[in-house]
mmCIF file of C-alpha atoms in Angstrom:
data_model
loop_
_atom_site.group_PDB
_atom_site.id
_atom_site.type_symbol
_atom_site.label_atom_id
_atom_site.label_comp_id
_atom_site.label_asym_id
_atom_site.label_seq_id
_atom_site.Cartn_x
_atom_site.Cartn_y
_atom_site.Cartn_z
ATOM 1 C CA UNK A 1 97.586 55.476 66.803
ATOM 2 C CA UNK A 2 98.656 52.044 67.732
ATOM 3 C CA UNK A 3 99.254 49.169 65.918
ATOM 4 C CA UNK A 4 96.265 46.864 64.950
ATOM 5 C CA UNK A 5 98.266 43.497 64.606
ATOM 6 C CA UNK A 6 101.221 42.002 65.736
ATOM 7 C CA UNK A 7 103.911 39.642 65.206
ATOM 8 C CA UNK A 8 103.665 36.081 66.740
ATOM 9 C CA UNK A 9 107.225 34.390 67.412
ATOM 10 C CA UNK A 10 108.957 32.441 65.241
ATOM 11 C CA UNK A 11 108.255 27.965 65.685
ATOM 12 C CA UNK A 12 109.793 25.668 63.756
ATOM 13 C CA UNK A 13 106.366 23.815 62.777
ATOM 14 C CA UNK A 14 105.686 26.957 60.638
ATOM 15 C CA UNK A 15 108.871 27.191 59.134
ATOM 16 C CA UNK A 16 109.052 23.329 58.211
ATOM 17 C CA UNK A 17 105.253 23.768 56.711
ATOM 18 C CA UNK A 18 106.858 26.535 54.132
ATOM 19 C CA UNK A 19 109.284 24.444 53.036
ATOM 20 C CA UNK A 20 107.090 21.388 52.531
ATOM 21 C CA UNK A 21 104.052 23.600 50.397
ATOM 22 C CA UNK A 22 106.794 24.995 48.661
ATOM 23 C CA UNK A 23 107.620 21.613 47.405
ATOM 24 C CA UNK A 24 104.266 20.941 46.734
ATOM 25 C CA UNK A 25 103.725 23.497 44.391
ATOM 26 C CA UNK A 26 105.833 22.046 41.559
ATOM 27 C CA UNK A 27 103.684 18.739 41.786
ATOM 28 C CA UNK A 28 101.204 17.749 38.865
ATOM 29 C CA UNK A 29 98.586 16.069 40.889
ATOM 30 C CA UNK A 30 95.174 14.422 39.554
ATOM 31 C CA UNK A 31 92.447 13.608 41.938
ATOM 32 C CA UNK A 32 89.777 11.083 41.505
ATOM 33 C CA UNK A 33 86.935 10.953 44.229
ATOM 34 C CA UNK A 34 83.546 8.468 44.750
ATOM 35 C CA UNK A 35 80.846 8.191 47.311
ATOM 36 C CA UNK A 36 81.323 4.752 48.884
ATOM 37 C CA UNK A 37 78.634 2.781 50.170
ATOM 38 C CA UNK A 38 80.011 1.676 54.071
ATOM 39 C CA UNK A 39 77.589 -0.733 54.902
ATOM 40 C CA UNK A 40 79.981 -3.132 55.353
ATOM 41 C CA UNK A 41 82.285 -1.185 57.448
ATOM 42 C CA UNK A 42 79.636 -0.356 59.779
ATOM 43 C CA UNK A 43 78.310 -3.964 59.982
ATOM 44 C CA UNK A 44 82.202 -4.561 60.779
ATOM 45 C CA UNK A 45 82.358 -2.044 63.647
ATOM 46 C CA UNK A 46 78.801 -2.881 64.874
ATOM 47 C CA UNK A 47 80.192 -6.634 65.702
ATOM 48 C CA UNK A 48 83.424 -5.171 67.470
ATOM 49 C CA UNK A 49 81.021 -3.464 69.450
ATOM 50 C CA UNK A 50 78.571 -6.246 70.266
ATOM 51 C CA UNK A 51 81.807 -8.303 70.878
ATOM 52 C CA UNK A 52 82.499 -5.062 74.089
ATOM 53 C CA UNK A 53 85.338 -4.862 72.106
ATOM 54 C CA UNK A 54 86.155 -1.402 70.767
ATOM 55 C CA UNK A 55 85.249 -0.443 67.024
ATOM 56 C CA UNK A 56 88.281 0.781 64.690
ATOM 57 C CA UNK A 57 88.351 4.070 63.509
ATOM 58 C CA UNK A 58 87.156 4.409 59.695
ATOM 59 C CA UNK A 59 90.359 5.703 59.263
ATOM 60 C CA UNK A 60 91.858 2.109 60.335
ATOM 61 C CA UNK A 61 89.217 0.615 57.565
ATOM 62 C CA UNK A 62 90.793 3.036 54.898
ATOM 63 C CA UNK A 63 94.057 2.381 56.144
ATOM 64 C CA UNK A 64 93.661 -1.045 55.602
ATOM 65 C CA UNK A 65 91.700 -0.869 51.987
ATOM 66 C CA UNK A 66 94.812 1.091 51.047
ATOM 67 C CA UNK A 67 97.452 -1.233 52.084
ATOM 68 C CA UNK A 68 95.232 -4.417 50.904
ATOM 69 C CA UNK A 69 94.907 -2.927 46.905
ATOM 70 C CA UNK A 70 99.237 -1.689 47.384
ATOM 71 C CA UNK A 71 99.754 -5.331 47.763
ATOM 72 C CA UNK A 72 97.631 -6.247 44.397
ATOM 73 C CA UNK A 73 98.849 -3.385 42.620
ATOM 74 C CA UNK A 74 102.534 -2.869 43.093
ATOM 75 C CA UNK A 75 102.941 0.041 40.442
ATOM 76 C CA UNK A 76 101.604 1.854 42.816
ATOM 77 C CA UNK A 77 103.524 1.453 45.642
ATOM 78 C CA UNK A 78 106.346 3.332 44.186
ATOM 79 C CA UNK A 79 108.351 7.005 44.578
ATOM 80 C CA UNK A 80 110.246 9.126 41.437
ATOM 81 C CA UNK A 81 113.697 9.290 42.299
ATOM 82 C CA UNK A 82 115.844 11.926 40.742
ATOM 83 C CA UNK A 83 119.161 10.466 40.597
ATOM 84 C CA UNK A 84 122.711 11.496 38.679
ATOM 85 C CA UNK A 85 121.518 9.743 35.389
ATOM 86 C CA UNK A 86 117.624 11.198 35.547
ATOM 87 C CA UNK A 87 114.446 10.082 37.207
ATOM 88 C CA UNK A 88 113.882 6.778 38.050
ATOM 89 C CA UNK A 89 111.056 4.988 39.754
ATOM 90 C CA UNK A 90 111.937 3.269 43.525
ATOM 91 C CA UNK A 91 109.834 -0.101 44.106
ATOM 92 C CA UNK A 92 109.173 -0.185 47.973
ATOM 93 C CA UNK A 93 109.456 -4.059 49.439
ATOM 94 C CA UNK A 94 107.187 -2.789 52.459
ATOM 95 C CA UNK A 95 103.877 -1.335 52.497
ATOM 96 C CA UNK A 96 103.614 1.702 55.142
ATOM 97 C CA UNK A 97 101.567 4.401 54.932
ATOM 98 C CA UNK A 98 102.081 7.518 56.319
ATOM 99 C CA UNK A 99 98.768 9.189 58.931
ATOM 100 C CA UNK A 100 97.770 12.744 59.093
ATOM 101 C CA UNK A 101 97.990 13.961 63.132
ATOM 102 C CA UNK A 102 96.592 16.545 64.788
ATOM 103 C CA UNK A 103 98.460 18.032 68.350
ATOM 104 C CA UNK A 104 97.363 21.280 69.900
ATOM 105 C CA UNK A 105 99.636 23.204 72.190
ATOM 106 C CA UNK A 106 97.887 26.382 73.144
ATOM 107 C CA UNK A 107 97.322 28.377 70.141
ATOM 108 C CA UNK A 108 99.674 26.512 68.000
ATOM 109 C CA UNK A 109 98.008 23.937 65.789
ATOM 110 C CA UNK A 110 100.837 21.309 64.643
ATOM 111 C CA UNK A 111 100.516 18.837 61.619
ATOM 112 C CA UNK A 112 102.452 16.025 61.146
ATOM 113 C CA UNK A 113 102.975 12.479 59.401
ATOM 114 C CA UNK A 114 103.086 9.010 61.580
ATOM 115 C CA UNK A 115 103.943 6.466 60.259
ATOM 116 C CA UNK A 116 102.595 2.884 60.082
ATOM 117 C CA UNK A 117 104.756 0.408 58.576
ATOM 118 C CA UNK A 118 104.339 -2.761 56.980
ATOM 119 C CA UNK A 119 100.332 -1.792 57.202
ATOM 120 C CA UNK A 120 99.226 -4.813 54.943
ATOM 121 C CA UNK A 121 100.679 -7.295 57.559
ATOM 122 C CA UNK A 122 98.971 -5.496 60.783
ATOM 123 C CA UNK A 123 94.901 -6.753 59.467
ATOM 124 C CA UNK A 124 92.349 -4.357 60.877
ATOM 125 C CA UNK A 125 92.962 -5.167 64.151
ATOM 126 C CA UNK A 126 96.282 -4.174 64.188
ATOM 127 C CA UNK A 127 95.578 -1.123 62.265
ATOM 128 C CA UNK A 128 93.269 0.149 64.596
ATOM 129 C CA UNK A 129 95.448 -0.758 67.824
ATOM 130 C CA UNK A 130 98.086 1.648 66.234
ATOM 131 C CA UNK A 131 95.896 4.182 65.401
ATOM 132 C CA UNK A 132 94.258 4.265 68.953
ATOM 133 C CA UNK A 133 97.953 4.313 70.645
ATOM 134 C CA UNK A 134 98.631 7.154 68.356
ATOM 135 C CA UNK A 135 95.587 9.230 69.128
ATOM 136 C CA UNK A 136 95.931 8.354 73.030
ATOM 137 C CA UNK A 137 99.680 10.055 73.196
ATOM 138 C CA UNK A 138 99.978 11.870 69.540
ATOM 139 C CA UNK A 139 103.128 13.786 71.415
ATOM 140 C CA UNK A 140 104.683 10.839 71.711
ATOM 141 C CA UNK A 141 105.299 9.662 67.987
ATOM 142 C CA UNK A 142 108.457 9.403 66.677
ATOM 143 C CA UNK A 143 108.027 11.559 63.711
ATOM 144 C CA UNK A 144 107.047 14.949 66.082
ATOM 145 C CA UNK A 145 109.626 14.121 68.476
ATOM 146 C CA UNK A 146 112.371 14.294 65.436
ATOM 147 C CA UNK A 147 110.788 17.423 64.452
ATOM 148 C CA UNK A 148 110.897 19.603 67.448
ATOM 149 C CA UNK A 149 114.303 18.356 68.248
ATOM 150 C CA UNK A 150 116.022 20.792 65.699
ATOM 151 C CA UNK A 151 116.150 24.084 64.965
ATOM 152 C CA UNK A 152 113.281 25.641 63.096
ATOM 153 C CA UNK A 153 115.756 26.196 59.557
ATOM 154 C CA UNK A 154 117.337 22.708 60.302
ATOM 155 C CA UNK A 155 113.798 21.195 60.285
ATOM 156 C CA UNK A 156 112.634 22.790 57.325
ATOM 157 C CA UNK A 157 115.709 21.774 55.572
ATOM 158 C CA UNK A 158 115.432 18.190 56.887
ATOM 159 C CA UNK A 159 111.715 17.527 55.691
ATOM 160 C CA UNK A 160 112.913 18.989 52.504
ATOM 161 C CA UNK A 161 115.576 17.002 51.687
ATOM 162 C CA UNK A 162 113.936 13.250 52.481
ATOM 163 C CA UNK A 163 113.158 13.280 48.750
ATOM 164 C CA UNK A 164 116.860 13.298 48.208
ATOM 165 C CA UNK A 165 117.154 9.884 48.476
ATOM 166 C CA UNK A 166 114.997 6.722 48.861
ATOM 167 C CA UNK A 167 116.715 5.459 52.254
ATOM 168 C CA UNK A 168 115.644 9.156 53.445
ATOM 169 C CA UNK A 169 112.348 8.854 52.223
ATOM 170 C CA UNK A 170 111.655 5.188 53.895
ATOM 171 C CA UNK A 171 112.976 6.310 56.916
ATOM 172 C CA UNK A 172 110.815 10.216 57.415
ATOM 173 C CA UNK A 173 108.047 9.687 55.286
ATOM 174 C CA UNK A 174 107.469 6.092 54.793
ATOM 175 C CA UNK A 175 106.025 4.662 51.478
ATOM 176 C CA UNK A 176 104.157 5.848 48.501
ATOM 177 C CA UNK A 177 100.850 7.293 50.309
ATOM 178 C CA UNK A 178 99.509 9.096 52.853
ATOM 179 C CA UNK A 179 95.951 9.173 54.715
ATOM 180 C CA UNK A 180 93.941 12.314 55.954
ATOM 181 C CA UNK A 181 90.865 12.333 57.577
ATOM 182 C CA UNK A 182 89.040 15.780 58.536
ATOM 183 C CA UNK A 183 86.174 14.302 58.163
ATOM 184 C CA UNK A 184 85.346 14.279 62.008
ATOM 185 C CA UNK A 185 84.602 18.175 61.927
ATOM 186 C CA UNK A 186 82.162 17.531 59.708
ATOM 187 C CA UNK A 187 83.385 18.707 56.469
ATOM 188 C CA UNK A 188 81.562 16.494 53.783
ATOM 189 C CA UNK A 189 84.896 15.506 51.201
ATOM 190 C CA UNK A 190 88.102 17.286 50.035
ATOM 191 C CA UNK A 191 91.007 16.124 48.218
ATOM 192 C CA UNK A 192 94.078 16.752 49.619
ATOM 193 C CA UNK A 193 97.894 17.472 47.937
ATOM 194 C CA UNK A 194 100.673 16.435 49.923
ATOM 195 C CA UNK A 195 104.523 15.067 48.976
ATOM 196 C CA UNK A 196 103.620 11.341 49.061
ATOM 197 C CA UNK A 197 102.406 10.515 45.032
ATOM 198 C CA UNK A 198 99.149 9.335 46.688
ATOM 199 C CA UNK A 199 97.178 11.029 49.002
ATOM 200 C CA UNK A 200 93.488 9.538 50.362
ATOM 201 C CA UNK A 201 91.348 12.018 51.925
ATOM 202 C CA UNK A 202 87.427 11.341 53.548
ATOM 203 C CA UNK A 203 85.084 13.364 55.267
ATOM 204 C CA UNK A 204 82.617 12.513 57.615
ATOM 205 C CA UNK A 205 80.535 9.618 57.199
ATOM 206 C CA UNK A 206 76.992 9.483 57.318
ATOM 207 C CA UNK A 207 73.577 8.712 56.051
ATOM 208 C CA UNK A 208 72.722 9.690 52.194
ATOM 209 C CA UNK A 209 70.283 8.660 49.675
ATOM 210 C CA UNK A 210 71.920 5.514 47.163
ATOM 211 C CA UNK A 211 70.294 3.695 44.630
ATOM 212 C CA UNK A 212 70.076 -0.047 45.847
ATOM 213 C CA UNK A 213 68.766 -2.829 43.078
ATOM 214 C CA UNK A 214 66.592 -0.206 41.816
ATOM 215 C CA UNK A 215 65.259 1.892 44.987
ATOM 216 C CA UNK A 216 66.628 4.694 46.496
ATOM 217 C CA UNK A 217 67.672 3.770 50.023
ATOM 218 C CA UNK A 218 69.378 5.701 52.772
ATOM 219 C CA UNK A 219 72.987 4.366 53.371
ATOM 220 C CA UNK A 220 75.894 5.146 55.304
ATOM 221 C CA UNK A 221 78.665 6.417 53.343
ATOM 222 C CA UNK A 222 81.305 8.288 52.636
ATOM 223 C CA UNK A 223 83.178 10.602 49.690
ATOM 224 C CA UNK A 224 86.748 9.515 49.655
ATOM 225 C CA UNK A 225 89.360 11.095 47.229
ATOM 226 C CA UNK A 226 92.701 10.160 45.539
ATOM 227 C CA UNK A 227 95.557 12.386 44.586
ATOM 228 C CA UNK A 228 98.195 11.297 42.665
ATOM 229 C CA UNK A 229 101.331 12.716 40.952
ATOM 230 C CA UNK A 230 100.630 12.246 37.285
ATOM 231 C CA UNK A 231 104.247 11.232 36.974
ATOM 232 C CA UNK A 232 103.716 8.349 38.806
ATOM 233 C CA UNK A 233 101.781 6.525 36.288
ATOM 234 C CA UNK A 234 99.203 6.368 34.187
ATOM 235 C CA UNK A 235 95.098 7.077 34.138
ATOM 236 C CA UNK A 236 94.261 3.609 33.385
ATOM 237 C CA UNK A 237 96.764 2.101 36.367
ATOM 238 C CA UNK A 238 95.824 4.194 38.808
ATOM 239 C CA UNK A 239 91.725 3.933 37.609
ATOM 240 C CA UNK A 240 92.199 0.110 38.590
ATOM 241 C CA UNK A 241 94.108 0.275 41.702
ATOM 242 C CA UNK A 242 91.302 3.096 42.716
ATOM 243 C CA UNK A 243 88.842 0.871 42.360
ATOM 244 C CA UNK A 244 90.449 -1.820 44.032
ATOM 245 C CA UNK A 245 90.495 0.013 47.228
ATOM 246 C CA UNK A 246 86.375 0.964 46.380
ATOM 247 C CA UNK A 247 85.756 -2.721 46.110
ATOM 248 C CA UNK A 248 88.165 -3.613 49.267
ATOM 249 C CA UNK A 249 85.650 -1.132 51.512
ATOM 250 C CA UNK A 250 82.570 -2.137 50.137
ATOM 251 C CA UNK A 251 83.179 -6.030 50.650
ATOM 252 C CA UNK A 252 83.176 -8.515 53.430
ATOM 253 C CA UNK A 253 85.677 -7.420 56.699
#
């Protein structure tokens, strides 16, 4: 009789993968999530486009909500260290935040982390230009590039051991939070656990019934989640800087 299955070959994207979920499982993570009215975003990407200027991604306006409430809310923007004398919190000077990328090669479906550094200095604009040069050569980034060029057990060892230490950490992962957006395949919200202590994840955006001074109205919106490492720091803080970033979408751009 012969076989009904067989072995694929060993890639190094699978093996590094392991190690990182592996790491993940040891994590105490809480997740908070809200629908978000985006009637200001699209207003926003509506002028770009009346402008014949391209719109940014809504990933560039989360991006930048992100980075915006990091800046007011500094607790936040933070790593736990293990050192020789115990765990210690490491305060970031910089404010990057790390972008969930898609690259298909054939049948191999490859997830990785770009990074975009000092994201609080870029404004929208800059955000978005990033984003686009990302999504235009996603082969290109840095962060792949450093990842294919080792062995697959060298790789997995390497993304394992940026939590080591915080110059590691800056330099492979970035700062205290990560971005995901699967939202473009339609998937209406998730909350996602990663190694960065905060994670934001949104899916697709779209039209749904929200109650407006009284009436219910259709608006476009979207369901966007936080997860965060409950040794990071407490309900309260991380309540407020939540709603920070809720208030930074919904306002003026």
């Amino acid at each position: 009789m012969s076989e009904s299955f067989k072995i694929l070959a060993r890639n190094h994207y699978l093996s590094t993968s392991v190690g990182l979920v592996r790491e993940w499982r040891t994590q105490d993570v809480v997740s908070f999530s809200q629908l978000i009215d985006f009637t200001t975003v699209g207003n926003a990407r509506d002028r770009y486009k009346s402008q014949g200027s391209a719109a940014p991604s809504y990933t560039a306006f989360i991006v930048g909500a992100v980075a915006s409430a990091l800046r007011e809310h500094p607790k936040l923007n933070r790593i736990i260290y293990r050192g020789l004398t115990g765990y210690r919190w490491v305060q970031f000077d910089h404010i990057d935040v790390a972008v969930a990328v898609e690259v298909v090669e054939g049948d191999l479906d490859i997830a990785y982390a770009s990074i975009i550094r000092n994201a609080d200095q870029l404004g929208l604009g800059g955000i978005a230009d990033a984003l686009l040069k990302l999504a235009s050569a996603p082969k290109d980034d840095l962060q792949l590039r450093r990842l294919s060029r080792f062995p697959a057990p060298v790789a997995a060892l390497l993304a394992r051991s940026t939590r080591l230490h915080p110059k590691l950490w800056v330099r492979f992962r970035g700062g205290s939070c990560a971005v995901t957006s699967p939202g473009k395949y339609g998937v209406e919200g998730i909350s996602a656990k990663t190694s960065w202590p905060l994670t934001f994840a949104f899916g697709k955006v779209a039209e749904r019934p929200m109650v407006v001074d009284g009436c219910c109205v259709p608006r476009r919106s979207v369901v966007l989640s936080m997860a965060w490492h409950r040794e990071l720091t407490t309900g309260a803080v991380a309540v407020r800087f939540f709603d920070q970033i809720v208030q930074n979408l919904q306002g003026p751009w």
